[in-house]
PDB file of C-alpha atoms in Angstrom:
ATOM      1  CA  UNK A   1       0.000   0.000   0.000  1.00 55.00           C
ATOM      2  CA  UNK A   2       0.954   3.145  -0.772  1.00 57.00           C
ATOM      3  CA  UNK A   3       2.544   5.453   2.001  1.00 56.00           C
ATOM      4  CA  UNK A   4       0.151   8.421   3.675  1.00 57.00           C
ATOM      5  CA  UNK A   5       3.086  10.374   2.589  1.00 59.00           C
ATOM      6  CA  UNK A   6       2.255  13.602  -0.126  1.00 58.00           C
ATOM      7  CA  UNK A   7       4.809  13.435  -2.423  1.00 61.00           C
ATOM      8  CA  UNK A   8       3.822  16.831  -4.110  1.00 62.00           C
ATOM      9  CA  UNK A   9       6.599  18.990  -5.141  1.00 65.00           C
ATOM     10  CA  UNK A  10       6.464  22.831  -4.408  1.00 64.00           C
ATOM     11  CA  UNK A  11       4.643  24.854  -7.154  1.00 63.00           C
ATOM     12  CA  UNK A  12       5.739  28.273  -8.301  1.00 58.00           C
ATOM     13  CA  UNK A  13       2.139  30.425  -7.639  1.00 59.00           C
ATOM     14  CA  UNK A  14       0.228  31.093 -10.469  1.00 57.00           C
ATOM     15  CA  UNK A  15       0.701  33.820 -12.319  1.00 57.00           C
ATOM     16  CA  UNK A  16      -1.502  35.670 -14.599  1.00 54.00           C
ATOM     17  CA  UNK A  17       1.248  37.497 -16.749  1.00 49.00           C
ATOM     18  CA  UNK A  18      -1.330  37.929 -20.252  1.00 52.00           C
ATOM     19  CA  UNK A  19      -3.491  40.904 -19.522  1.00 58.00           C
ATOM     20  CA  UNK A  20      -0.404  42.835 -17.325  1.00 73.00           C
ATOM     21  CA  UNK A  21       1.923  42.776 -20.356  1.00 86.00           C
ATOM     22  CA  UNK A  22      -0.390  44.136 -22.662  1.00 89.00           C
ATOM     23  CA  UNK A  23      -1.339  46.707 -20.306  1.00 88.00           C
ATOM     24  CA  UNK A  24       2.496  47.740 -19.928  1.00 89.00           C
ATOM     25  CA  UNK A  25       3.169  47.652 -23.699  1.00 90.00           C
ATOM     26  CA  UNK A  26       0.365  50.011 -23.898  1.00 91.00           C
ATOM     27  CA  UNK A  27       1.065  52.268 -21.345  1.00 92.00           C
ATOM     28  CA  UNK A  28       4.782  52.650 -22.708  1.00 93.00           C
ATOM     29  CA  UNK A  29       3.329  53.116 -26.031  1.00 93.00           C
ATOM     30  CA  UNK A  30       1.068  56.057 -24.933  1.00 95.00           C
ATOM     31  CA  UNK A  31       4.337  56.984 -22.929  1.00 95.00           C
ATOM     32  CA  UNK A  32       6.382  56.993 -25.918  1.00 94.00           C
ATOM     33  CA  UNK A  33       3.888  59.065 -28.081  1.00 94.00           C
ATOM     34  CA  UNK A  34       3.448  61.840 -25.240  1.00 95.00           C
ATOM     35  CA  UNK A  35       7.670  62.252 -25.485  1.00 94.00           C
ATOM     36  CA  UNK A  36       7.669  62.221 -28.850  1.00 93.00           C
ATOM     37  CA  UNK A  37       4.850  64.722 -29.839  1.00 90.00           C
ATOM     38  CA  UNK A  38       6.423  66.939 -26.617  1.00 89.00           C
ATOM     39  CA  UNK A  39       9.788  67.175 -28.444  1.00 86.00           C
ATOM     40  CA  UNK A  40       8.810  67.440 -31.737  1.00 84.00           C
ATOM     41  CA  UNK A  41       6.596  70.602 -30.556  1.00 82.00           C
ATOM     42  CA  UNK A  42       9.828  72.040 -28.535  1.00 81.00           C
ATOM     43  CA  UNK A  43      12.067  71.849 -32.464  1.00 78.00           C
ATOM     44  CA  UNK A  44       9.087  73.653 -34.250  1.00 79.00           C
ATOM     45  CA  UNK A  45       8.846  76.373 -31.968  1.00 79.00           C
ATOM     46  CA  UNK A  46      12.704  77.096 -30.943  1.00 71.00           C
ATOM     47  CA  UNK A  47      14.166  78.882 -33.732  1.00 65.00           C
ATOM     48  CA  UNK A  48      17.572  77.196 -35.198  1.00 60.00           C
ATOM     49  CA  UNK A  49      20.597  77.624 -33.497  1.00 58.00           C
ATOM     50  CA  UNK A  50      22.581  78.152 -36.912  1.00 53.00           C
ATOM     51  CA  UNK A  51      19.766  80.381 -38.742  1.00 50.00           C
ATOM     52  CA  UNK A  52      20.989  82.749 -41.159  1.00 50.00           C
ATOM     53  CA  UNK A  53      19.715  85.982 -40.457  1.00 49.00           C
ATOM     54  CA  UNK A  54      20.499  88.284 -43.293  1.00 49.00           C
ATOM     55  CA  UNK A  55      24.191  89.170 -42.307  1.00 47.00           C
ATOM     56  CA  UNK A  56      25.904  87.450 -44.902  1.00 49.00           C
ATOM     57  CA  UNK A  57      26.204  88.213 -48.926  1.00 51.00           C
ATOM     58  CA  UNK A  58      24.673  86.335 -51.205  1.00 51.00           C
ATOM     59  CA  UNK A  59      26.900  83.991 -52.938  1.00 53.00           C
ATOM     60  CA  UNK A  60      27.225  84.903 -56.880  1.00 53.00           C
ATOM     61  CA  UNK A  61      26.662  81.456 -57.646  1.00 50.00           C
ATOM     62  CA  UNK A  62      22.848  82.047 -55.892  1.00 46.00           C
ATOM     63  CA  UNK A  63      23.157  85.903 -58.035  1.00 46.00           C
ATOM     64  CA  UNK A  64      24.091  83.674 -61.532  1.00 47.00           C
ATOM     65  CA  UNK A  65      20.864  81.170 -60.969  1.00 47.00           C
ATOM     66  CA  UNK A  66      18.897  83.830 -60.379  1.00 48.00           C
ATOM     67  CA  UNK A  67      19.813  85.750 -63.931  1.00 47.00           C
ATOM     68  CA  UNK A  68      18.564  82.741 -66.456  1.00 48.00           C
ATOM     69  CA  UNK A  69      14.965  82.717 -64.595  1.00 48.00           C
ATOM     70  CA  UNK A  70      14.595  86.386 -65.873  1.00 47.00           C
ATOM     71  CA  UNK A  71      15.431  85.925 -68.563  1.00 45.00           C
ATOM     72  CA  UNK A  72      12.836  83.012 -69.598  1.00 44.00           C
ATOM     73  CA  UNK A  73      10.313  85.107 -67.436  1.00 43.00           C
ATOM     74  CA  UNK A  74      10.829  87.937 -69.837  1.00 44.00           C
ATOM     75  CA  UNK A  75      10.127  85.362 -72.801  1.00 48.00           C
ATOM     76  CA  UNK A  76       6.871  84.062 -71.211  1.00 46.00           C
ATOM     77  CA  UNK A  77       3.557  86.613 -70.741  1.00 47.00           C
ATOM     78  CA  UNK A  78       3.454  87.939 -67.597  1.00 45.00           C
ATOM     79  CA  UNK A  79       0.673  86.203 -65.443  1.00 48.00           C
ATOM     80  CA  UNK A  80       1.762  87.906 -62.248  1.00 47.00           C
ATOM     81  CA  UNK A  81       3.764  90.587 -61.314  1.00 48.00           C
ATOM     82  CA  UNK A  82       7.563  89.501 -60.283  1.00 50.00           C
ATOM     83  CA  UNK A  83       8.379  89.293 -56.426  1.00 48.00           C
ATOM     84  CA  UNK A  84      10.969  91.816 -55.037  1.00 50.00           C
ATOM     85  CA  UNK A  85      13.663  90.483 -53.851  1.00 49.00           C
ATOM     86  CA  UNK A  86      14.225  90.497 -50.092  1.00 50.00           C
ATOM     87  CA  UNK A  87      16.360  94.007 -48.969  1.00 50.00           C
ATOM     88  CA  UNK A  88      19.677  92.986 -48.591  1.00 49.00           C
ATOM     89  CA  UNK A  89      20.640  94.133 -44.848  1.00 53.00           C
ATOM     90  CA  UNK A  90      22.501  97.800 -44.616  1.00 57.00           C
ATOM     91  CA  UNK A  91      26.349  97.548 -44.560  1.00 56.00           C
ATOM     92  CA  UNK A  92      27.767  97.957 -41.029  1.00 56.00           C
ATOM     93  CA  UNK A  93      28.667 101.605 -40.128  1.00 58.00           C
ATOM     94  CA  UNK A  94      32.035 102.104 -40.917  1.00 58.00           C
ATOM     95  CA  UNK A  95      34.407 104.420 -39.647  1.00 57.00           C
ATOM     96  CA  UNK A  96      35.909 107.414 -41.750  1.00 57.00           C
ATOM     97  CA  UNK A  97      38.435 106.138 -44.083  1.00 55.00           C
ATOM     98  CA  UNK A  98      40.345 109.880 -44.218  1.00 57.00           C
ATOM     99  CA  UNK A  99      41.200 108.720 -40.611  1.00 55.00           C
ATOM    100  CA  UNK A 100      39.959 110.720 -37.356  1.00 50.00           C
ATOM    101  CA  UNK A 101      38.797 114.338 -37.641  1.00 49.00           C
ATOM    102  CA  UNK A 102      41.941 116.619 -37.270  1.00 55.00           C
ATOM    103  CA  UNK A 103      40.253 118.220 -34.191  1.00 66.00           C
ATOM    104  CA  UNK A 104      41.029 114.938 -31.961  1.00 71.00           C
ATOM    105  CA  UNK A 105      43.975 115.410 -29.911  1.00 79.00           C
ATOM    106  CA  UNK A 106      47.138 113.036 -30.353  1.00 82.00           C
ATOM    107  CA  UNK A 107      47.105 109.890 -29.107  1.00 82.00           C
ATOM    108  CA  UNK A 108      43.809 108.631 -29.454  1.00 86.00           C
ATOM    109  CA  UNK A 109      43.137 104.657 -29.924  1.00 88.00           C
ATOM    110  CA  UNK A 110      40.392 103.289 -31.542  1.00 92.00           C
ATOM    111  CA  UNK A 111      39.025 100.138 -30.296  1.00 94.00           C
ATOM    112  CA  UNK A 112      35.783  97.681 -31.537  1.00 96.00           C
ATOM    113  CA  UNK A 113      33.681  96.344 -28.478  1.00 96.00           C
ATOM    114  CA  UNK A 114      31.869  93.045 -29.504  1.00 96.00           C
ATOM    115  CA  UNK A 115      30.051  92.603 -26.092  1.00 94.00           C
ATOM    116  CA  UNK A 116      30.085  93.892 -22.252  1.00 94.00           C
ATOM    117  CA  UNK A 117      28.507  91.131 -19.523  1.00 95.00           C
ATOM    118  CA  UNK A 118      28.156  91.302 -15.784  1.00 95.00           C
ATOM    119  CA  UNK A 119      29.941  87.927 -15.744  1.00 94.00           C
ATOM    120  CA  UNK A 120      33.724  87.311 -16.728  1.00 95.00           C
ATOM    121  CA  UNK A 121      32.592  83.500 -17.546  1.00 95.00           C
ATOM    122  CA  UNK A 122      30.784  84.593 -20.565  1.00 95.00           C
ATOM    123  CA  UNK A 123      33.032  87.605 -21.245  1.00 95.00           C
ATOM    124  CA  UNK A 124      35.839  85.045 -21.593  1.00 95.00           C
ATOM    125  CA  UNK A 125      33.443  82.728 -23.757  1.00 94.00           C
ATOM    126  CA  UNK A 126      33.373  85.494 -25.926  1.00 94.00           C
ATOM    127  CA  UNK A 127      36.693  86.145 -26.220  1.00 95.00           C
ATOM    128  CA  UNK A 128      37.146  82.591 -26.746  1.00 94.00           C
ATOM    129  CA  UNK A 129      34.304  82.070 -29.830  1.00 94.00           C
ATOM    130  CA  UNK A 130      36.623  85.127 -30.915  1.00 94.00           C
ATOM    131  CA  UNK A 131      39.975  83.395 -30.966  1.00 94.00           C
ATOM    132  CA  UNK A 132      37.934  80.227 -32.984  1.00 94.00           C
ATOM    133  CA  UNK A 133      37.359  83.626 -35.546  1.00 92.00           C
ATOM    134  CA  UNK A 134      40.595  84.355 -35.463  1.00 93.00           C
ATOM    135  CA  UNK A 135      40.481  87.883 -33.885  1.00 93.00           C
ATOM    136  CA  UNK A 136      42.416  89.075 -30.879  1.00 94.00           C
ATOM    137  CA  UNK A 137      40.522  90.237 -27.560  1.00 95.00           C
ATOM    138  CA  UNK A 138      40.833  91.621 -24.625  1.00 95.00           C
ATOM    139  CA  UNK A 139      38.899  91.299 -21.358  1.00 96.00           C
ATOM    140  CA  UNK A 140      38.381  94.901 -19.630  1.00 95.00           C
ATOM    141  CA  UNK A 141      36.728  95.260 -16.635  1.00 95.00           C
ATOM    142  CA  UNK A 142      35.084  98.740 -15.313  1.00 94.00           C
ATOM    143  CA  UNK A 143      32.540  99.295 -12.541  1.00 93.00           C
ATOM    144  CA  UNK A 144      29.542 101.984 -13.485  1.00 92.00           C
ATOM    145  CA  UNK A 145      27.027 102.519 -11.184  1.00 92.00           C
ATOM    146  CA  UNK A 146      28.088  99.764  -8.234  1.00 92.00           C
ATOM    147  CA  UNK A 147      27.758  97.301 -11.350  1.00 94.00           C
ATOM    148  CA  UNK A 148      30.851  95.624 -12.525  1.00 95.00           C
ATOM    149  CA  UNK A 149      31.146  95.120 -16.202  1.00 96.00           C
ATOM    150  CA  UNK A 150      33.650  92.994 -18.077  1.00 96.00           C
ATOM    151  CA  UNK A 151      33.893  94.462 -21.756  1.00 96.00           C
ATOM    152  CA  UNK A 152      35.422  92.257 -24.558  1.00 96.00           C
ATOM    153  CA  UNK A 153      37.539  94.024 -27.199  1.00 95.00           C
ATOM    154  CA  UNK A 154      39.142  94.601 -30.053  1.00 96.00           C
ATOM    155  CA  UNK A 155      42.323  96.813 -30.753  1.00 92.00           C
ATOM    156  CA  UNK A 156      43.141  99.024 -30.577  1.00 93.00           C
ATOM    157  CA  UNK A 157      43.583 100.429 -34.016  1.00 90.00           C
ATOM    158  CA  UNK A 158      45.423 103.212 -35.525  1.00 84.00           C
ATOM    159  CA  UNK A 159      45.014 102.297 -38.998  1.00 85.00           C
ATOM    160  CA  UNK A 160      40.638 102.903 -39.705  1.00 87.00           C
ATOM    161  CA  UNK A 161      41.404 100.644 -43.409  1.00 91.00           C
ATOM    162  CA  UNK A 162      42.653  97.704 -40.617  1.00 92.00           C
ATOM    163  CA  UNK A 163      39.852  98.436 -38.527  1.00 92.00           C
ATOM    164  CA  UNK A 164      37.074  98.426 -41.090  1.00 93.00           C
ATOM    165  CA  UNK A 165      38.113  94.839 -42.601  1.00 94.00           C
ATOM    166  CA  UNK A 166      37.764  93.915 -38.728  1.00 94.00           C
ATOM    167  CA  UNK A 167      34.377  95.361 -38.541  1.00 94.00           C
ATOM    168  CA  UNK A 168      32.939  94.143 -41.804  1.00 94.00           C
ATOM    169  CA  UNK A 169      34.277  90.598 -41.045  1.00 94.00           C
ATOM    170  CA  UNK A 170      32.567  90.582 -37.526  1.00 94.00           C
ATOM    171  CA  UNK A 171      29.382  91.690 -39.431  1.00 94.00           C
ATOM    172  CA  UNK A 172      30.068  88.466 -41.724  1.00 93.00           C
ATOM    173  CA  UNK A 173      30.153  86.249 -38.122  1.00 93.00           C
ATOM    174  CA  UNK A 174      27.401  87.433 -37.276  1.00 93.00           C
ATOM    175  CA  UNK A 175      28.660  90.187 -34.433  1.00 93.00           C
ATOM    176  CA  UNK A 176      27.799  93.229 -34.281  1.00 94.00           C
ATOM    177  CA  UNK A 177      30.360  95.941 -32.839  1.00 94.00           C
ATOM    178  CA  UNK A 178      30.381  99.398 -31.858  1.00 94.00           C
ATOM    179  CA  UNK A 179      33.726 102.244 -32.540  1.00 94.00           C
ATOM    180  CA  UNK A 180      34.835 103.158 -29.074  1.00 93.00           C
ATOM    181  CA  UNK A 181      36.922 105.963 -29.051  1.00 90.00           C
ATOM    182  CA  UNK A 182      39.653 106.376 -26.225  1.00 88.00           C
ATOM    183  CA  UNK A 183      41.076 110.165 -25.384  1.00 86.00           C
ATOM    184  CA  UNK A 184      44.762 110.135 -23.830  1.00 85.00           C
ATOM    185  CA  UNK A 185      44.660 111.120 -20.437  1.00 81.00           C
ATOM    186  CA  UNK A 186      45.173 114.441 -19.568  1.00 71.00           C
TER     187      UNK A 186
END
């Protein structure tokens, strides 16, 4: 006869893994779709980083394509009047080639600030993106009004030919700069 004994092994319990898996695909899914539609929303708002704004010159290659659509618009009737072309951007101000008025007393330097900041972390950021240019600046610092500024440089310049290439090829990075004008002490 057969012993009282059980001889039943241990089970693992019994799981019900089916309707929890689908539910989890699902939910990362929905998960998934909420991300996505979130950072594709974030790109089309944000402008670009590297958008060209109008500060460069057109290339003549852009100028020659341009020319041969005239000319076969000229051949074909007219159905709508031709689009202007967008304004090309003014030319940065440049300073007076003849050199400075006659009235300025000897000694004056010339110098081109690209950018003053409150913090000499980004001033020397600046100065750095500079160097990548390939210009030479300074870091000045002056306090105005119990507010300590850190003004980033170029110069200085005694020659205005010199310091109008500078200008127009900061204009062509994309920087703007302003003529500062230093009087010798007296």
């Amino acid at each position: 006869m057969p012993s009282a004994r059980s001889t039943d092994t241990p089970r693992a319990p019994n799981r019900s893994n089916g309707g929890g898996s689908i539910v989890s695909f699902s939910a990362g899914v929905a998960v998934g779709l909420v991300v996505a539609a979130a950072v594709a929303a974030y790109l089309t708002i944000t402008p670009p980083p590297f958008q060209d704004r109008g500060l460069r010159k057109p290339e003549p290659a852009v100028a020659k394509k341009a020319a041969p659509e005239e000319a076969t618009s000229a051949q074909q009737p007219a159905a709508a009047p031709p689009v202007p072309a967008a304004a090309a951007p003014p030319p940065p101000q440049l300073a007076d080639p003849q050199g400075p008025p006659l009235a300025e007393p000897p000694g004056t330097t010339y110098f081109l600030q690209v950018a003053a900041y409150r913090s000499v972390d980004e001033a020397d950021q600046m100065r750095a993106r500079l160097a990548i240019l390939g210009f030479e600046a300074a870091v000045s610092q002056i306090k105005r009004d119990n507010t300590v500024f850190h003004r980033v440089r170029l110069g200085p310049f005694s020659d205005f030919e010199v310091l109008n290439r500078t200008k127009v090829s900061l204009a062509e990075n994309g920087l703007e700069s302003t003529l500062v004008r230093v009087l010798p002490a007296q």
